[in-house]
Tab-separated table of C-alpha atoms and ligand atoms in Angstrom:
chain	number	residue	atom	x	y	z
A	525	UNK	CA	3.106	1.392	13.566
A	526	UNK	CA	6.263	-0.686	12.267
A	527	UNK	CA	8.165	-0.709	9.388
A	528	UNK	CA	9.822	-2.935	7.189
A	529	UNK	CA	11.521	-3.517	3.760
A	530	UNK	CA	12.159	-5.894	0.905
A	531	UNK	CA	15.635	-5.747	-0.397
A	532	UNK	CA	14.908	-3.364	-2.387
A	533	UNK	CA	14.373	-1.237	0.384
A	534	UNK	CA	15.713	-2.459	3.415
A	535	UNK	CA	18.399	0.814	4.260
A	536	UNK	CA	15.246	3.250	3.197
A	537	UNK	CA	13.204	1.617	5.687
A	538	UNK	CA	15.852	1.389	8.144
A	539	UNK	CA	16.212	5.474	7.829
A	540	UNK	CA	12.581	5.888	7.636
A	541	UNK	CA	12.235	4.275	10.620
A	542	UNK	CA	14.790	6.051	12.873
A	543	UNK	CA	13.001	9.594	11.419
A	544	UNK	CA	9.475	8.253	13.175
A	545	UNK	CA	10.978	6.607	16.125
A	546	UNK	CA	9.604	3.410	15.275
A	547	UNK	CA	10.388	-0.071	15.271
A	548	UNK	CA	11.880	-1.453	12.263
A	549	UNK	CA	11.001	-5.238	11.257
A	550	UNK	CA	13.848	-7.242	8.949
A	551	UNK	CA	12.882	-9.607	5.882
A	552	UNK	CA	14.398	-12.486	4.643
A	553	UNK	CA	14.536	-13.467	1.337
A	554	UNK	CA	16.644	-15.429	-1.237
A	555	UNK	CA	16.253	-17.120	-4.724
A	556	UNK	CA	15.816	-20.641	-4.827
A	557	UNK	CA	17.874	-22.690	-7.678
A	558	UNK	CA	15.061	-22.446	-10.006
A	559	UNK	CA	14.716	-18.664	-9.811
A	560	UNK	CA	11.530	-19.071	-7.189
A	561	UNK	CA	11.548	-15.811	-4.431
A	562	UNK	CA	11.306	-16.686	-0.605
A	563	UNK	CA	10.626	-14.274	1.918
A	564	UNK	CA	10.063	-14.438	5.808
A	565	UNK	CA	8.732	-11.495	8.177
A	566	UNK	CA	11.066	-11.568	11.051
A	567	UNK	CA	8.436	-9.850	13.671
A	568	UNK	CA	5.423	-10.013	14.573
A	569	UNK	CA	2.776	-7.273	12.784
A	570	UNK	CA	-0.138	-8.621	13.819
A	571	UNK	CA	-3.275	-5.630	14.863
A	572	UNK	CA	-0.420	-3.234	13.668
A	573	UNK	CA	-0.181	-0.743	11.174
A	574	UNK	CA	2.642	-1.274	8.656
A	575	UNK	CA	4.924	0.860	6.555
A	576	UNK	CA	6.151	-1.702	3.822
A	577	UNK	CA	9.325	0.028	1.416
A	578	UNK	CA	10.088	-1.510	-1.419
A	579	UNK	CA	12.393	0.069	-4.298
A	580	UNK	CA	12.050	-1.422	-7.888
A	581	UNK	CA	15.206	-0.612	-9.895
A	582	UNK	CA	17.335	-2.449	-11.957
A	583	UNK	CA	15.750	-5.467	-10.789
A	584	UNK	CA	11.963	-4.501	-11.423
A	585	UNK	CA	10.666	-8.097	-11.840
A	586	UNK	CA	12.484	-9.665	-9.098
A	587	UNK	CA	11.245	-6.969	-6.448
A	588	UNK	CA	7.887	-6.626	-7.854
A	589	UNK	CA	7.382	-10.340	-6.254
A	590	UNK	CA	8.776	-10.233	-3.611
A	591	UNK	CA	7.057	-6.745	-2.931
A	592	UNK	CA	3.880	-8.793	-3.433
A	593	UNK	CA	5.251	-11.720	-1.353
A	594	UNK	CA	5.947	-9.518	1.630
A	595	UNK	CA	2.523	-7.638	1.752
A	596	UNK	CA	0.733	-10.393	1.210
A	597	UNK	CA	2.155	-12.022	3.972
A	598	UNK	CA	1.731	-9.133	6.461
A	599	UNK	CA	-1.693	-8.945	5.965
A	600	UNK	CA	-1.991	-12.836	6.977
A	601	UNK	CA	-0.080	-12.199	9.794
A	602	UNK	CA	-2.677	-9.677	11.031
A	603	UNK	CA	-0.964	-6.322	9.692
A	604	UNK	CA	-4.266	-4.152	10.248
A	605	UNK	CA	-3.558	-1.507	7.133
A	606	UNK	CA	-0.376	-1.893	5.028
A	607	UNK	CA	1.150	1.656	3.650
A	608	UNK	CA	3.430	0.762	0.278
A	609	UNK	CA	6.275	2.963	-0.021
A	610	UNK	CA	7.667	2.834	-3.399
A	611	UNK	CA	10.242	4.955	-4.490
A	612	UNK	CA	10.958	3.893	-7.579
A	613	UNK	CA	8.015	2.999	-9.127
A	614	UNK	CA	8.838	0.522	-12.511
A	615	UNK	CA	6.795	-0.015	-15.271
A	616	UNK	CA	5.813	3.392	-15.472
A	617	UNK	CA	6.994	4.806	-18.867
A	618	UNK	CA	5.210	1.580	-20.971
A	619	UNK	CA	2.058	3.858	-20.115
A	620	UNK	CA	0.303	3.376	-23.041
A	621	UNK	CA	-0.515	0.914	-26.102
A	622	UNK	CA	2.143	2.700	-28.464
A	623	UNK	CA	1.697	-0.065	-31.003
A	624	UNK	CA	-1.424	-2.713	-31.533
A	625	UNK	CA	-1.649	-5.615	-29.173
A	626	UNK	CA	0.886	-3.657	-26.478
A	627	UNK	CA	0.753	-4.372	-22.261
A	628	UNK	CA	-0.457	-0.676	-20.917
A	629	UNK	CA	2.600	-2.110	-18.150
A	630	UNK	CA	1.925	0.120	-15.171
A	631	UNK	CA	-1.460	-0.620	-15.435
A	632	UNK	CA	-1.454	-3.960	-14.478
A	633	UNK	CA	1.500	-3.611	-12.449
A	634	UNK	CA	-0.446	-1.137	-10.037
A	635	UNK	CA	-3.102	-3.476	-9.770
A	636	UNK	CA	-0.690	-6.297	-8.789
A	637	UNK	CA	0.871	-3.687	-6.566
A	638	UNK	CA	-2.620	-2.838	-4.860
A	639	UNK	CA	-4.548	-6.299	-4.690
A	640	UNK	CA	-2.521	-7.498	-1.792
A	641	UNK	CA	-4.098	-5.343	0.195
A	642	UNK	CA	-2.575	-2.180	0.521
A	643	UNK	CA	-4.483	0.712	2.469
A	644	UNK	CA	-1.928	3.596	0.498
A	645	UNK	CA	0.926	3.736	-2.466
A	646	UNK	CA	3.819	6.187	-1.961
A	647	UNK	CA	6.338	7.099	-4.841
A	648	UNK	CA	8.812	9.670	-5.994
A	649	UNK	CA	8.825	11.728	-9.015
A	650	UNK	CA	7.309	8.679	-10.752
A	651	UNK	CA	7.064	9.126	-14.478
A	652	UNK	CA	4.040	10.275	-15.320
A	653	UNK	CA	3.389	11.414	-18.839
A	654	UNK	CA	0.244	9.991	-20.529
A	655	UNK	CA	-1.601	9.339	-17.412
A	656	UNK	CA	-1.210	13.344	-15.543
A	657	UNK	CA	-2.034	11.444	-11.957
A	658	UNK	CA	-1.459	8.895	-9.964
A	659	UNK	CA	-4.533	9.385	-8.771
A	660	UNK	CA	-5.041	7.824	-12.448
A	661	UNK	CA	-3.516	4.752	-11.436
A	662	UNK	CA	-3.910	3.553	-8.843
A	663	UNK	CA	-7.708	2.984	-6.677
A	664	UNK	CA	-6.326	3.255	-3.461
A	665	UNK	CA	-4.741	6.761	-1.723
A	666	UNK	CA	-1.917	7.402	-3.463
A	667	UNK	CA	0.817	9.816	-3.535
A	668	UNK	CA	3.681	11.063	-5.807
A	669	UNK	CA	6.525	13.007	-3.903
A	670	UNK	CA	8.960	15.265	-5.792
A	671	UNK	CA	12.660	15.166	-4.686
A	672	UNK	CA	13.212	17.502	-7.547
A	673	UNK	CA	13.714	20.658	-5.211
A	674	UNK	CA	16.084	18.501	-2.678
A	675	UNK	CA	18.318	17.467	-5.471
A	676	UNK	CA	18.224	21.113	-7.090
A	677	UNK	CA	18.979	22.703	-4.087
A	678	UNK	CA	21.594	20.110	-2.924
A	679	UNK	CA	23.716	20.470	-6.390
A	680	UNK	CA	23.720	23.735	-6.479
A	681	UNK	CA	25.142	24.145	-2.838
A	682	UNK	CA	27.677	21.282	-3.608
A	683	UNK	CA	28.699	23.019	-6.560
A	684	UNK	CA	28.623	26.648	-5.925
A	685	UNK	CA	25.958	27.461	-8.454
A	686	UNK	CA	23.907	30.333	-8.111
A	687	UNK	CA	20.852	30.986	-10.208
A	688	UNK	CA	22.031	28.471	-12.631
A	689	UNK	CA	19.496	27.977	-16.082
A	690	UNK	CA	17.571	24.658	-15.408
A	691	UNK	CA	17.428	22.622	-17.957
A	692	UNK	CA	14.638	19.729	-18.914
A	693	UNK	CA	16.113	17.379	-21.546
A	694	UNK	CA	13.005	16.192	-23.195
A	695	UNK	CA	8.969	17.556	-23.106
A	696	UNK	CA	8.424	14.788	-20.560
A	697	UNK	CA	10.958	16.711	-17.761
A	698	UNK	CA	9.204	19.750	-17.981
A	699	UNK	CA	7.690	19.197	-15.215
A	700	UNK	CA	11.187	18.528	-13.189
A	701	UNK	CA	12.606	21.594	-14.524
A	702	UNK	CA	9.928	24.138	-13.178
A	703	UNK	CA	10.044	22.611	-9.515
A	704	UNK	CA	13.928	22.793	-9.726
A	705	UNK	CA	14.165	26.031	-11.438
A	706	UNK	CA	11.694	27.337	-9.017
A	707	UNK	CA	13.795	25.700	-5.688
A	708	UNK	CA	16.457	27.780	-6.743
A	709	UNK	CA	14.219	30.586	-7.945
A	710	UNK	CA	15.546	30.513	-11.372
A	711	UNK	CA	14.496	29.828	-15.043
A	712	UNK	CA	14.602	26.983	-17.073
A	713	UNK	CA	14.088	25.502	-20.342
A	714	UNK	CA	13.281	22.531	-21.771
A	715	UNK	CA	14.615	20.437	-25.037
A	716	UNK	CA	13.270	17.960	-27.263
A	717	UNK	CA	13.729	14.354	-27.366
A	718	UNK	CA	12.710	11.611	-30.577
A	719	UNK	CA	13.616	7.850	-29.640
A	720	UNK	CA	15.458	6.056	-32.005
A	721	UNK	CA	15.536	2.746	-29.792
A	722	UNK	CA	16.591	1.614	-26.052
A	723	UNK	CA	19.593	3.265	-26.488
A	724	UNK	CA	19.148	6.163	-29.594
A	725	UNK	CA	18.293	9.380	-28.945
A	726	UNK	CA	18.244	12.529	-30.751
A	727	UNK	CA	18.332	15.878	-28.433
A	728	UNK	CA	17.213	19.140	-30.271
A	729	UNK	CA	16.294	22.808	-28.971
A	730	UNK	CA	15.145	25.798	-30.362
A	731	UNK	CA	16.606	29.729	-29.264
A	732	UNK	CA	19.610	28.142	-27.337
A	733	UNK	CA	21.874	31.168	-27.768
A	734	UNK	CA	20.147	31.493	-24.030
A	735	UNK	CA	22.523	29.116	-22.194
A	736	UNK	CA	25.460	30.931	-24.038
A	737	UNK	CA	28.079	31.383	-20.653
A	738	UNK	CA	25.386	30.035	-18.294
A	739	UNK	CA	25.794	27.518	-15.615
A	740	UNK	CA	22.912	24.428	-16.640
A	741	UNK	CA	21.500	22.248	-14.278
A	742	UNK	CA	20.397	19.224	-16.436
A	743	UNK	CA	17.402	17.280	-14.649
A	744	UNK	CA	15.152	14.601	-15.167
A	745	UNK	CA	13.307	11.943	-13.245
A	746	UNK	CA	15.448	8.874	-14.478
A	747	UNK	CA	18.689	7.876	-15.865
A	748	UNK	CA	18.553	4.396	-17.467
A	749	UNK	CA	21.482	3.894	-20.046
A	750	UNK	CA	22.350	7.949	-19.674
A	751	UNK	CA	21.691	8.396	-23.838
A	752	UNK	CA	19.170	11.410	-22.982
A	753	UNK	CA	21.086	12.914	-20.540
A	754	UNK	CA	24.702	12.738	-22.340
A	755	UNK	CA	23.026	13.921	-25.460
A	756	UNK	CA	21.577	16.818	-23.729
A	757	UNK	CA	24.869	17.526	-22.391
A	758	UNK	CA	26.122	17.579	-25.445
A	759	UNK	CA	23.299	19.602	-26.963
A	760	UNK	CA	24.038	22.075	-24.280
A	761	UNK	CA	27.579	22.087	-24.736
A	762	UNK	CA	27.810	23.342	-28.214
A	763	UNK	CA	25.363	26.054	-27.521
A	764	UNK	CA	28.205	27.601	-25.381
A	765	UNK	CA	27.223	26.689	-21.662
A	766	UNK	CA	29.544	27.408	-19.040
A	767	UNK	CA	29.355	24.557	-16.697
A	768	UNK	CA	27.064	21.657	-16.785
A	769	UNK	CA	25.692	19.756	-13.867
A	770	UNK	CA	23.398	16.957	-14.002
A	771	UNK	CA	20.820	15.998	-11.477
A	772	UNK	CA	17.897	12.395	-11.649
A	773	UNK	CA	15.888	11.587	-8.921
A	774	UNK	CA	16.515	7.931	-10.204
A	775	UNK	CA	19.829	6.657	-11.115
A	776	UNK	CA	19.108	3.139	-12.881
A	777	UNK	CA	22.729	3.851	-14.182
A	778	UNK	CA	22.459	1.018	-16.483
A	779	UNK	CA	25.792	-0.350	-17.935
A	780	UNK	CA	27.911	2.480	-18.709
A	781	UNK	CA	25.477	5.199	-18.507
A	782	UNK	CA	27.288	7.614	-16.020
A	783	UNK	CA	30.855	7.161	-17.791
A	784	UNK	CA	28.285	8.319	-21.033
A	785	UNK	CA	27.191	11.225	-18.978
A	786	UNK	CA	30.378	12.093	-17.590
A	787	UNK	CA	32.510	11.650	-20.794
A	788	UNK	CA	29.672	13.921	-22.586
A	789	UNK	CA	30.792	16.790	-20.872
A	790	UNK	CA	29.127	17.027	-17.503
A	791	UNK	CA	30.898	18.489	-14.303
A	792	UNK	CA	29.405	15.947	-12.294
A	793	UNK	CA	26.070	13.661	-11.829
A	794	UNK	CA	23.632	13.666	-8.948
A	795	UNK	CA	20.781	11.605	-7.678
A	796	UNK	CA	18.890	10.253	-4.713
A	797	UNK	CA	18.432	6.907	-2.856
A	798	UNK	CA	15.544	6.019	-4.367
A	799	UNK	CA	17.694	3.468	-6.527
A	800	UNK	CA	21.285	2.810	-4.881
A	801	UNK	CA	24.356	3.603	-7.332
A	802	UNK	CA	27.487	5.463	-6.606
A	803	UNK	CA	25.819	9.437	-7.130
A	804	UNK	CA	23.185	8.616	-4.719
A	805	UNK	CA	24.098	11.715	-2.596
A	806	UNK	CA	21.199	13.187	-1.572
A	807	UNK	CA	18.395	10.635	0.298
A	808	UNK	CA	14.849	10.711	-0.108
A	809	UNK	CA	14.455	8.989	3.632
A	810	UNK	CA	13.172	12.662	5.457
A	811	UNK	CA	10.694	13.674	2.581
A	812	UNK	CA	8.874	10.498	2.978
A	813	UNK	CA	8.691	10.485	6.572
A	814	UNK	CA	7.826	13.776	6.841
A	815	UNK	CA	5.134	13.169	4.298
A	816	UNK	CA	3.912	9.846	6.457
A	817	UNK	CA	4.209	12.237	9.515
A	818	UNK	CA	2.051	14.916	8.845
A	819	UNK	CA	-0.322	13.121	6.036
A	820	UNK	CA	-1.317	9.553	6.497
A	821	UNK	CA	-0.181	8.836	10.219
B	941	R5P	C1	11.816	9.207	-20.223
B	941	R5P	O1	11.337	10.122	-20.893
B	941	R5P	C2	12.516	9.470	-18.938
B	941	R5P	O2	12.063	10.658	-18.387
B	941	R5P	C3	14.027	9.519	-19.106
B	941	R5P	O3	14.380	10.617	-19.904
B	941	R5P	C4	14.531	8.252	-19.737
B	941	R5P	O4	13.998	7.141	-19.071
B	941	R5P	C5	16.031	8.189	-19.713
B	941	R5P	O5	16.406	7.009	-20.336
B	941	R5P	P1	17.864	6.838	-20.904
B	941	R5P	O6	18.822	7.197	-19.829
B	941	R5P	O7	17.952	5.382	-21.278
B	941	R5P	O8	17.986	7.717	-22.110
């Protein structure tokens, strides 16, 4: 068993690696002038069993190929069953034709993902909303991880909350809430979201007189350009919470989104590893290898 990583998830690997004892295998790879991807395997996989991590944020197309670049690869070297660790799984929330004539994205992205030749697909919290699997999605094994409890458990130690209201900022994070609100055996509600555009949203909830001197944990799976999360902030705010903490498993943090989050009234912001950004405090390296450890080694 080795392990490896693209650049999207060369550190992950690295950590994932030192939890199973195992030998970790660099990559190269760099753009060529006309945007082409190259990538070498810098050890030799051949009969072995191979742990391949790959991250897909904030560059989702670029990673994607070289993701496919990489596997493919390993199994021509002789890699005898390639496992795909994914954290962050793009694509995901285009998960249906909303309009005529739409890409269903993380459909054909899985199969992409898949048809090099993977034995197993691991991701975290990955959105999943239309499709209630990822059984759904993918053919092969696969396997969606929560590091909703980690990050619950880990802000609310860092920040001296106890019992603190969870808090789901559209129908979509319900699911977050009720794993964080039960890590910290607490209660939680959830708000609701419409979508103006990529960067409009409107927050609303009903019978929140509840949070009224509360401490709120905010969480969903992904920040992108922070509008749901500051405007759940603010939605909280006026109903008279106390303090407000906010927690993603993925912090795409695109452009100005935390300074949005921050500046809407939040105490602080909190994610994981699973996309690298400056609140990635709490790492998703020992769930995974756990989960390898005791379920598909
Ligand atoms: C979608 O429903 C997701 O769960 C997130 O709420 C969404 O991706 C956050 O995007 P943004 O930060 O751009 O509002």
């Amino acid at each position: 068993m080795k392990v490896t990583g693209g650049e999207g998830g060369k550190i992950l690997a690295l950590k994932i690696a030192k939890y199973l004892d195992t030998e970790y295998i660099d990559t190269l790879s760099r753009t060529f002038p006309d945007g082409e991807i190259y990538v070498r395997v810098m050890g030799s996989v051949k009969g072995e069993d191979v742990i391949l991590v790959q991250s897909m944020g904030k560059k989702p197309n670029k990673l994607l190929i070289e993701y496919l670049l990489i596997a493919d690869t390993l199994k021509d070297l002789g890699a005898r069953n390639i496992i795909a660790v994914i954290p962050y799984l793009p694509y995901a929330r285009q998960d249906a034709r909303f309009n005529p004539g739409e890409a269903v994205s993380i459909k054909t992205v899985s199969k992409l993902i898949e048809k090099v030749g993977v034995s197993a697909v691991i991701t975290v919290d990955m959105h999943l909303h239309r499709f209630k699997s990822i059984q759904a999605i993918f053919s092969v094994p696969a396997y969606n991880l929560s590091a909703m409890s980690l990050l619950a458990e880990y802000t609310a130690s860092e920040f001296g909350l106890s019992k603190p209201l969870v808090a789901g900022p559209d129908e979509e994070a319900e699911q977050w809430a009720k794993i964080a609100a039960n890590a910290l055996q607490s209660d939680y509600l959830v708000l609701g979201k419409t979508r103006r555009g990529d960067y409009e949203v409107e927050i609303r909830g009903k019978s929140l007189a509840v949070v009224q001197a509360r401490d709120v944990l905010i969480v969903d799976d992904i920040i992108s350009t922070g509008g749901t999360m500051a405007k759940a902030v603010e939605a909280l705010k006026t109903a008279g919470a106390k303090r407000i903490l906010a927690a993603c498993t993925h912090p795409l943090l695109i452009e100005d989104a935390l300074y949005k989050v921050l500046s809407a009234g939040a105490e602080a912001v909190v994610g994981t590893d699973t996309v690298p950004s400056p609140i990635s405090f709490v790492s998703v390296a020992p769930l995974i290898a756990s989960f390898l450890k005791e379920t598909v080694l």
